[in-house]
Amino acid sequence: MALVVSLEKEEERSVRSAHPTCIPCKYMVGEFDGKKVLQLNTYGSSEREIPDKLSQTLQFDEHAALQLYRMLKSEFGFKE
């Protein structure tokens, strides 16, 4: 588990292809010490030894969540 506190665009490398493994991701929102946290949990694919086992967790504080929101709007052209 890790708390993401900032997002930066990777300028020196590029995405070569989409990864072939598809996995589920669930999100939760909680409050700790009076601050909201977004948590993304990914789970093992059906090919894993233990499918559906919690695999990776990322937490975003409010600042990083706002950066993520703005990045998604910009990169995907989402409109409100």
PDB file of N, CA and C in Angstrom:
ATOM      1  N   MET A   1       0.855  -1.173   0.000  1.00  0.00           N
ATOM      2  CA  MET A   1       0.000   0.000   0.000  1.00  0.00           C
ATOM      3  C   MET A   1       0.894   1.226   0.000  1.00  0.00           C
ATOM      4  N   ALA A   2       0.439   2.245  -0.716  1.00  0.00           N
ATOM      5  CA  ALA A   2       1.180   3.496  -0.749  1.00  0.00           C
ATOM      6  C   ALA A   2       0.204   4.653  -0.890  1.00  0.00           C
ATOM      7  N   LEU A   3       0.539   5.776  -0.258  1.00  0.00           N
ATOM      8  CA  LEU A   3      -0.256   6.995  -0.368  1.00  0.00           C
ATOM      9  C   LEU A   3       0.353   7.858  -1.462  1.00  0.00           C
ATOM     10  N   VAL A   4      -0.392   8.079  -2.533  1.00  0.00           N
ATOM     11  CA  VAL A   4       0.058   8.927  -3.633  1.00  0.00           C
ATOM     12  C   VAL A   4      -0.208  10.372  -3.232  1.00  0.00           C
ATOM     13  N   VAL A   5       0.829  11.197  -3.254  1.00  0.00           N
ATOM     14  CA  VAL A   5       0.670  12.597  -2.863  1.00  0.00           C
ATOM     15  C   VAL A   5       0.852  13.547  -4.041  1.00  0.00           C
ATOM     16  N   SER A   6       1.337  13.038  -5.180  1.00  0.00           N
ATOM     17  CA  SER A   6       1.439  13.875  -6.375  1.00  0.00           C
ATOM     18  C   SER A   6       1.527  12.993  -7.613  1.00  0.00           C
ATOM     19  N   LEU A   7       1.111  13.556  -8.743  1.00  0.00           N
ATOM     20  CA  LEU A   7       1.180  12.872 -10.031  1.00  0.00           C
ATOM     21  C   LEU A   7       1.977  13.737 -10.996  1.00  0.00           C
ATOM     22  N   GLU A   8       2.867  13.120 -11.747  1.00  0.00           N
ATOM     23  CA  GLU A   8       3.630  13.822 -12.768  1.00  0.00           C
ATOM     24  C   GLU A   8       3.555  13.026 -14.055  1.00  0.00           C
ATOM     25  N   LYS A   9       3.487  13.721 -15.177  1.00  0.00           N
ATOM     26  CA  LYS A   9       3.478  13.044 -16.466  1.00  0.00           C
ATOM     27  C   LYS A   9       4.884  12.545 -16.766  1.00  0.00           C
ATOM     28  N   GLU A  10       4.985  11.291 -17.177  1.00  0.00           N
ATOM     29  CA  GLU A  10       6.265  10.692 -17.559  1.00  0.00           C
ATOM     30  C   GLU A  10       6.571  11.154 -18.975  1.00  0.00           C
ATOM     31  N   GLU A  11       7.590  11.970 -19.124  1.00  0.00           N
ATOM     32  CA  GLU A  11       7.928  12.541 -20.429  1.00  0.00           C
ATOM     33  C   GLU A  11       8.978  11.725 -21.177  1.00  0.00           C
ATOM     34  N   GLU A  12       9.799  10.967 -20.451  1.00  0.00           N
ATOM     35  CA  GLU A  12      10.933  10.294 -21.075  1.00  0.00           C
ATOM     36  C   GLU A  12      10.595   8.920 -21.635  1.00  0.00           C
ATOM     37  N   ARG A  13       9.499   8.334 -21.206  1.00  0.00           N
ATOM     38  CA  ARG A  13       9.115   7.003 -21.661  1.00  0.00           C
ATOM     39  C   ARG A  13       7.693   7.052 -22.187  1.00  0.00           C
ATOM     40  N   SER A  14       7.316   6.022 -22.931  1.00  0.00           N
ATOM     41  CA  SER A  14       5.957   5.983 -23.459  1.00  0.00           C
ATOM     42  C   SER A  14       5.351   4.603 -23.235  1.00  0.00           C
ATOM     43  N   VAL A  15       4.036   4.543 -23.287  1.00  0.00           N
ATOM     44  CA  VAL A  15       3.322   3.276 -23.161  1.00  0.00           C
ATOM     45  C   VAL A  15       3.470   2.556 -24.491  1.00  0.00           C
ATOM     46  N   ARG A  16       3.974   1.334 -24.451  1.00  0.00           N
ATOM     47  CA  ARG A  16       4.202   0.589 -25.693  1.00  0.00           C
ATOM     48  C   ARG A  16       2.967  -0.179 -26.133  1.00  0.00           C
ATOM     49  N   SER A  17       2.211  -0.690 -25.180  1.00  0.00           N
ATOM     50  CA  SER A  17       0.979  -1.412 -25.489  1.00  0.00           C
ATOM     51  C   SER A  17       0.182  -1.567 -24.199  1.00  0.00           C
ATOM     52  N   ALA A  18      -1.080  -1.907 -24.348  1.00  0.00           N
ATOM     53  CA  ALA A  18      -1.900  -2.190 -23.171  1.00  0.00           C
ATOM     54  C   ALA A  18      -1.542  -3.588 -22.679  1.00  0.00           C
ATOM     55  N   HIS A  19      -1.439  -3.751 -21.374  1.00  0.00           N
ATOM     56  CA  HIS A  19      -1.089  -5.056 -20.804  1.00  0.00           C
ATOM     57  C   HIS A  19      -2.212  -6.043 -21.095  1.00  0.00           C
ATOM     58  N   PRO A  20      -1.874  -7.280 -21.461  1.00  0.00           N
ATOM     59  CA  PRO A  20      -2.914  -8.252 -21.824  1.00  0.00           C
ATOM     60  C   PRO A  20      -3.725  -8.786 -20.640  1.00  0.00           C
ATOM     61  N   THR A  21      -3.189  -8.666 -19.425  1.00  0.00           N
ATOM     62  CA  THR A  21      -3.895  -9.191 -18.257  1.00  0.00           C
ATOM     63  C   THR A  21      -4.951  -8.192 -17.807  1.00  0.00           C
ATOM     64  N   CYS A  22      -6.178  -8.655 -17.677  1.00  0.00           N
ATOM     65  CA  CYS A  22      -7.283  -7.804 -17.221  1.00  0.00           C
ATOM     66  C   CYS A  22      -7.631  -8.173 -15.783  1.00  0.00           C
ATOM     67  N   ILE A  23      -7.784  -7.162 -14.944  1.00  0.00           N
ATOM     68  CA  ILE A  23      -8.063  -7.393 -13.528  1.00  0.00           C
ATOM     69  C   ILE A  23      -9.160  -6.454 -13.049  1.00  0.00           C
ATOM     70  N   PRO A  24      -9.865  -6.828 -11.988  1.00  0.00           N
ATOM     71  CA  PRO A  24     -10.846  -5.907 -11.413  1.00  0.00           C
ATOM     72  C   PRO A  24     -10.170  -4.903 -10.477  1.00  0.00           C
ATOM     73  N   CYS A  25     -10.790  -3.748 -10.348  1.00  0.00           N
ATOM     74  CA  CYS A  25     -10.327  -2.725  -9.412  1.00  0.00           C
ATOM     75  C   CYS A  25     -11.556  -2.200  -8.684  1.00  0.00           C
ATOM     76  N   LYS A  26     -11.458  -2.112  -7.376  1.00  0.00           N
ATOM     77  CA  LYS A  26     -12.546  -1.568  -6.561  1.00  0.00           C
ATOM     78  C   LYS A  26     -12.023  -0.331  -5.845  1.00  0.00           C
ATOM     79  N   TYR A  27     -12.919   0.619  -5.607  1.00  0.00           N
ATOM     80  CA  TYR A  27     -12.488   1.810  -4.885  1.00  0.00           C
ATOM     81  C   TYR A  27     -13.280   1.986  -3.603  1.00  0.00           C
ATOM     82  N   MET A  28     -12.651   2.676  -2.677  1.00  0.00           N
ATOM     83  CA  MET A  28     -13.268   3.018  -1.399  1.00  0.00           C
ATOM     84  C   MET A  28     -12.874   4.458  -1.086  1.00  0.00           C
ATOM     85  N   VAL A  29     -13.706   5.141  -0.345  1.00  0.00           N
ATOM     86  CA  VAL A  29     -13.381   6.478   0.135  1.00  0.00           C
ATOM     87  C   VAL A  29     -13.534   6.455   1.642  1.00  0.00           C
ATOM     88  N   GLY A  30     -12.510   6.919   2.326  1.00  0.00           N
ATOM     89  CA  GLY A  30     -12.549   6.954   3.778  1.00  0.00           C
ATOM     90  C   GLY A  30     -12.010   8.270   4.288  1.00  0.00           C
ATOM     91  N   GLU A  31     -12.103   8.462   5.573  1.00  0.00           N
ATOM     92  CA  GLU A  31     -11.603   9.675   6.190  1.00  0.00           C
ATOM     93  C   GLU A  31     -10.674   9.292   7.325  1.00  0.00           C
ATOM     94  N   PHE A  32      -9.483   9.872   7.316  1.00  0.00           N
ATOM     95  CA  PHE A  32      -8.491   9.609   8.347  1.00  0.00           C
ATOM     96  C   PHE A  32      -7.928  10.936   8.818  1.00  0.00           C
ATOM     97  N   ASP A  33      -7.906  11.140  10.105  1.00  0.00           N
ATOM     98  CA  ASP A  33      -7.430  12.396  10.686  1.00  0.00           C
ATOM     99  C   ASP A  33      -8.123  13.603  10.053  1.00  0.00           C
ATOM    100  N   GLY A  34      -9.416  13.457   9.740  1.00  0.00           N
ATOM    101  CA  GLY A  34     -10.186  14.547   9.175  1.00  0.00           C
ATOM    102  C   GLY A  34      -9.949  14.805   7.699  1.00  0.00           C
ATOM    103  N   LYS A  35      -9.206  13.921   7.020  1.00  0.00           N
ATOM    104  CA  LYS A  35      -8.906  14.113   5.600  1.00  0.00           C
ATOM    105  C   LYS A  35      -9.420  12.930   4.796  1.00  0.00           C
ATOM    106  N   LYS A  36     -10.049  13.225   3.649  1.00  0.00           N
ATOM    107  CA  LYS A  36     -10.569  12.182   2.773  1.00  0.00           C
ATOM    108  C   LYS A  36      -9.439  11.501   2.019  1.00  0.00           C
ATOM    109  N   VAL A  37      -9.598  10.189   1.834  1.00  0.00           N
ATOM    110  CA  VAL A  37      -8.628   9.399   1.079  1.00  0.00           C
ATOM    111  C   VAL A  37      -9.397   8.496   0.121  1.00  0.00           C
ATOM    112  N   LEU A  38      -8.979   8.504  -1.149  1.00  0.00           N
ATOM    113  CA  LEU A  38      -9.499   7.577  -2.150  1.00  0.00           C
ATOM    114  C   LEU A  38      -8.564   6.380  -2.186  1.00  0.00           C
ATOM    115  N   GLN A  39      -9.106   5.177  -2.103  1.00  0.00           N
ATOM    116  CA  GLN A  39      -8.282   3.963  -2.140  1.00  0.00           C
ATOM    117  C   GLN A  39      -8.719   3.098  -3.313  1.00  0.00           C
ATOM    118  N   LEU A  40      -7.759   2.713  -4.160  1.00  0.00           N
ATOM    119  CA  LEU A  40      -7.992   1.806  -5.277  1.00  0.00           C
ATOM    120  C   LEU A  40      -7.351   0.468  -4.944  1.00  0.00           C
ATOM    121  N   ASN A  41      -8.136  -0.598  -4.990  1.00  0.00           N
ATOM    122  CA  ASN A  41      -7.637  -1.950  -4.727  1.00  0.00           C
ATOM    123  C   ASN A  41      -7.734  -2.768  -6.005  1.00  0.00           C
ATOM    124  N   THR A  42      -6.631  -3.399  -6.406  1.00  0.00           N
ATOM    125  CA  THR A  42      -6.668  -4.311  -7.546  1.00  0.00           C
ATOM    126  C   THR A  42      -6.578  -5.734  -7.030  1.00  0.00           C
ATOM    127  N   TYR A  43      -7.137  -6.643  -7.818  1.00  0.00           N
ATOM    128  CA  TYR A  43      -7.238  -8.043  -7.410  1.00  0.00           C
ATOM    129  C   TYR A  43      -6.636  -8.933  -8.479  1.00  0.00           C
ATOM    130  N   GLY A  44      -6.121 -10.092  -8.060  1.00  0.00           N
ATOM    131  CA  GLY A  44      -5.460 -11.015  -8.969  1.00  0.00           C
ATOM    132  C   GLY A  44      -6.368 -11.494 -10.089  1.00  0.00           C
ATOM    133  N   SER A  45      -5.762 -11.711 -11.249  1.00  0.00           N
ATOM    134  CA  SER A  45      -6.511 -12.197 -12.408  1.00  0.00           C
ATOM    135  C   SER A  45      -6.851 -13.670 -12.231  1.00  0.00           C
ATOM    136  N   SER A  46      -7.674 -14.167 -13.118  1.00  0.00           N
ATOM    137  CA  SER A  46      -8.085 -15.577 -13.047  1.00  0.00           C
ATOM    138  C   SER A  46      -6.918 -16.522 -13.293  1.00  0.00           C
ATOM    139  N   GLU A  47      -5.824 -16.029 -13.885  1.00  0.00           N
ATOM    140  CA  GLU A  47      -4.654 -16.873 -14.129  1.00  0.00           C
ATOM    141  C   GLU A  47      -3.736 -16.987 -12.911  1.00  0.00           C
ATOM    142  N   ARG A  48      -3.945 -16.162 -11.899  1.00  0.00           N
ATOM    143  CA  ARG A  48      -3.075 -16.175 -10.719  1.00  0.00           C
ATOM    144  C   ARG A  48      -3.307 -17.426  -9.887  1.00  0.00           C
ATOM    145  N   GLU A  49      -2.316 -17.753  -9.073  1.00  0.00           N
ATOM    146  CA  GLU A  49      -2.426 -18.913  -8.189  1.00  0.00           C
ATOM    147  C   GLU A  49      -3.630 -18.775  -7.264  1.00  0.00           C
ATOM    148  N   ILE A  50      -3.833 -17.559  -6.748  1.00  0.00           N
ATOM    149  CA  ILE A  50      -5.006 -17.279  -5.908  1.00  0.00           C
ATOM    150  C   ILE A  50      -5.786 -16.152  -6.586  1.00  0.00           C
ATOM    151  N   PRO A  51      -6.723 -16.510  -7.484  1.00  0.00           N
ATOM    152  CA  PRO A  51      -7.502 -15.479  -8.177  1.00  0.00           C
ATOM    153  C   PRO A  51      -8.304 -14.635  -7.186  1.00  0.00           C
ATOM    154  N   ASP A  52      -8.540 -13.409  -7.549  1.00  0.00           N
ATOM    155  CA  ASP A  52      -9.350 -12.465  -6.762  1.00  0.00           C
ATOM    156  C   ASP A  52      -8.732 -12.074  -5.424  1.00  0.00           C
ATOM    157  N   LYS A  53      -7.470 -12.429  -5.193  1.00  0.00           N
ATOM    158  CA  LYS A  53      -6.786 -12.011  -3.966  1.00  0.00           C
ATOM    159  C   LYS A  53      -6.350 -10.554  -4.127  1.00  0.00           C
ATOM    160  N   LEU A  54      -6.514  -9.756  -3.064  1.00  0.00           N
ATOM    161  CA  LEU A  54      -6.065  -8.368  -3.092  1.00  0.00           C
ATOM    162  C   LEU A  54      -4.606  -8.331  -3.508  1.00  0.00           C
ATOM    163  N   SER A  55      -4.303  -7.533  -4.514  1.00  0.00           N
ATOM    164  CA  SER A  55      -2.965  -7.520  -5.084  1.00  0.00           C
ATOM    165  C   SER A  55      -2.221  -6.226  -4.770  1.00  0.00           C
ATOM    166  N   GLN A  56      -2.780  -5.106  -5.192  1.00  0.00           N
ATOM    167  CA  GLN A  56      -2.121  -3.822  -4.983  1.00  0.00           C
ATOM    168  C   GLN A  56      -3.135  -2.799  -4.498  1.00  0.00           C
ATOM    169  N   THR A  57      -2.656  -1.870  -3.682  1.00  0.00           N
ATOM    170  CA  THR A  57      -3.503  -0.811  -3.147  1.00  0.00           C
ATOM    171  C   THR A  57      -2.802   0.523  -3.311  1.00  0.00           C
ATOM    172  N   LEU A  58      -3.512   1.487  -3.873  1.00  0.00           N
ATOM    173  CA  LEU A  58      -3.018   2.860  -3.961  1.00  0.00           C
ATOM    174  C   LEU A  58      -4.016   3.762  -3.262  1.00  0.00           C
ATOM    175  N   GLN A  59      -3.518   4.670  -2.448  1.00  0.00           N
ATOM    176  CA  GLN A  59      -4.359   5.657  -1.789  1.00  0.00           C
ATOM    177  C   GLN A  59      -3.989   7.037  -2.327  1.00  0.00           C
ATOM    178  N   PHE A  60      -5.001   7.886  -2.504  1.00  0.00           N
ATOM    179  CA  PHE A  60      -4.797   9.238  -3.002  1.00  0.00           C
ATOM    180  C   PHE A  60      -5.340  10.223  -1.984  1.00  0.00           C
ATOM    181  N   ASP A  61      -4.490  11.175  -1.568  1.00  0.00           N
ATOM    182  CA  ASP A  61      -5.004  12.243  -0.720  1.00  0.00           C
ATOM    183  C   ASP A  61      -5.771  13.223  -1.608  1.00  0.00           C
ATOM    184  N   GLU A  62      -6.371  14.236  -1.023  1.00  0.00           N
ATOM    185  CA  GLU A  62      -7.220  15.146  -1.795  1.00  0.00           C
ATOM    186  C   GLU A  62      -6.442  15.844  -2.906  1.00  0.00           C
ATOM    187  N   HIS A  63      -5.227  16.252  -2.620  1.00  0.00           N
ATOM    188  CA  HIS A  63      -4.403  16.942  -3.620  1.00  0.00           C
ATOM    189  C   HIS A  63      -4.118  16.030  -4.811  1.00  0.00           C
ATOM    190  N   ALA A  64      -3.695  14.798  -4.552  1.00  0.00           N
ATOM    191  CA  ALA A  64      -3.391  13.860  -5.635  1.00  0.00           C
ATOM    192  C   ALA A  64      -4.661  13.453  -6.379  1.00  0.00           C
ATOM    193  N   ALA A  65      -5.781  13.323  -5.676  1.00  0.00           N
ATOM    194  CA  ALA A  65      -7.050  12.979  -6.325  1.00  0.00           C
ATOM    195  C   ALA A  65      -7.472  14.091  -7.286  1.00  0.00           C
ATOM    196  N   LEU A  66      -7.263  15.339  -6.902  1.00  0.00           N
ATOM    197  CA  LEU A  66      -7.579  16.462  -7.786  1.00  0.00           C
ATOM    198  C   LEU A  66      -6.672  16.437  -9.014  1.00  0.00           C
ATOM    199  N   GLN A  67      -5.400  16.133  -8.817  1.00  0.00           N
ATOM    200  CA  GLN A  67      -4.478  16.015  -9.949  1.00  0.00           C
ATOM    201  C   GLN A  67      -4.929  14.893 -10.887  1.00  0.00           C
ATOM    202  N   LEU A  68      -5.341  13.769 -10.326  1.00  0.00           N
ATOM    203  CA  LEU A  68      -5.817  12.639 -11.123  1.00  0.00           C
ATOM    204  C   LEU A  68      -7.060  13.044 -11.921  1.00  0.00           C
ATOM    205  N   TYR A  69      -7.992  13.707 -11.284  1.00  0.00           N
ATOM    206  CA  TYR A  69      -9.217  14.180 -11.934  1.00  0.00           C
ATOM    207  C   TYR A  69      -8.883  15.096 -13.115  1.00  0.00           C
ATOM    208  N   ARG A  70      -8.003  16.061 -12.891  1.00  0.00           N
ATOM    209  CA  ARG A  70      -7.628  16.999 -13.956  1.00  0.00           C
ATOM    210  C   ARG A  70      -6.887  16.288 -15.086  1.00  0.00           C
ATOM    211  N   MET A  71      -6.026  15.339 -14.738  1.00  0.00           N
ATOM    212  CA  MET A  71      -5.282  14.589 -15.744  1.00  0.00           C
ATOM    213  C   MET A  71      -6.230  13.768 -16.603  1.00  0.00           C
ATOM    214  N   LEU A  72      -7.202  13.092 -15.994  1.00  0.00           N
ATOM    215  CA  LEU A  72      -8.163  12.286 -16.748  1.00  0.00           C
ATOM    216  C   LEU A  72      -8.995  13.166 -17.686  1.00  0.00           C
ATOM    217  N   LYS A  73      -9.438  14.331 -17.208  1.00  0.00           N
ATOM    218  CA  LYS A  73     -10.195  15.252 -18.060  1.00  0.00           C
ATOM    219  C   LYS A  73      -9.357  15.694 -19.251  1.00  0.00           C
ATOM    220  N   SER A  74      -8.110  16.031 -18.997  1.00  0.00           N
ATOM    221  CA  SER A  74      -7.230  16.528 -20.047  1.00  0.00           C
ATOM    222  C   SER A  74      -6.856  15.438 -21.049  1.00  0.00           C
ATOM    223  N   GLU A  75      -6.417  14.301 -20.558  1.00  0.00           N
ATOM    224  CA  GLU A  75      -5.903  13.242 -21.430  1.00  0.00           C
ATOM    225  C   GLU A  75      -6.995  12.521 -22.211  1.00  0.00           C
ATOM    226  N   PHE A  76      -8.176  12.382 -21.632  1.00  0.00           N
ATOM    227  CA  PHE A  76      -9.259  11.663 -22.290  1.00  0.00           C
ATOM    228  C   PHE A  76     -10.319  12.597 -22.885  1.00  0.00           C
ATOM    229  N   GLY A  77     -10.174  13.900 -22.643  1.00  0.00           N
ATOM    230  CA  GLY A  77     -11.121  14.864 -23.184  1.00  0.00           C
ATOM    231  C   GLY A  77     -12.492  14.795 -22.544  1.00  0.00           C
ATOM    232  N   PHE A  78     -12.550  14.336 -21.292  1.00  0.00           N
ATOM    233  CA  PHE A  78     -13.834  14.255 -20.597  1.00  0.00           C
ATOM    234  C   PHE A  78     -14.421  15.652 -20.412  1.00  0.00           C
ATOM    235  N   LYS A  79     -15.717  15.749 -20.581  1.00  0.00           N
ATOM    236  CA  LYS A  79     -16.436  17.002 -20.362  1.00  0.00           C
ATOM    237  C   LYS A  79     -17.352  16.827 -19.161  1.00  0.00           C
ATOM    238  N   GLU A  80     -17.595  17.907 -18.454  1.00  0.00           N
ATOM    239  CA  GLU A  80     -18.491  17.843 -17.297  1.00  0.00           C
ATOM    240  C   GLU A  80     -19.920  17.997 -17.717  1.00  0.00           C
TER     241      GLU A  80
END
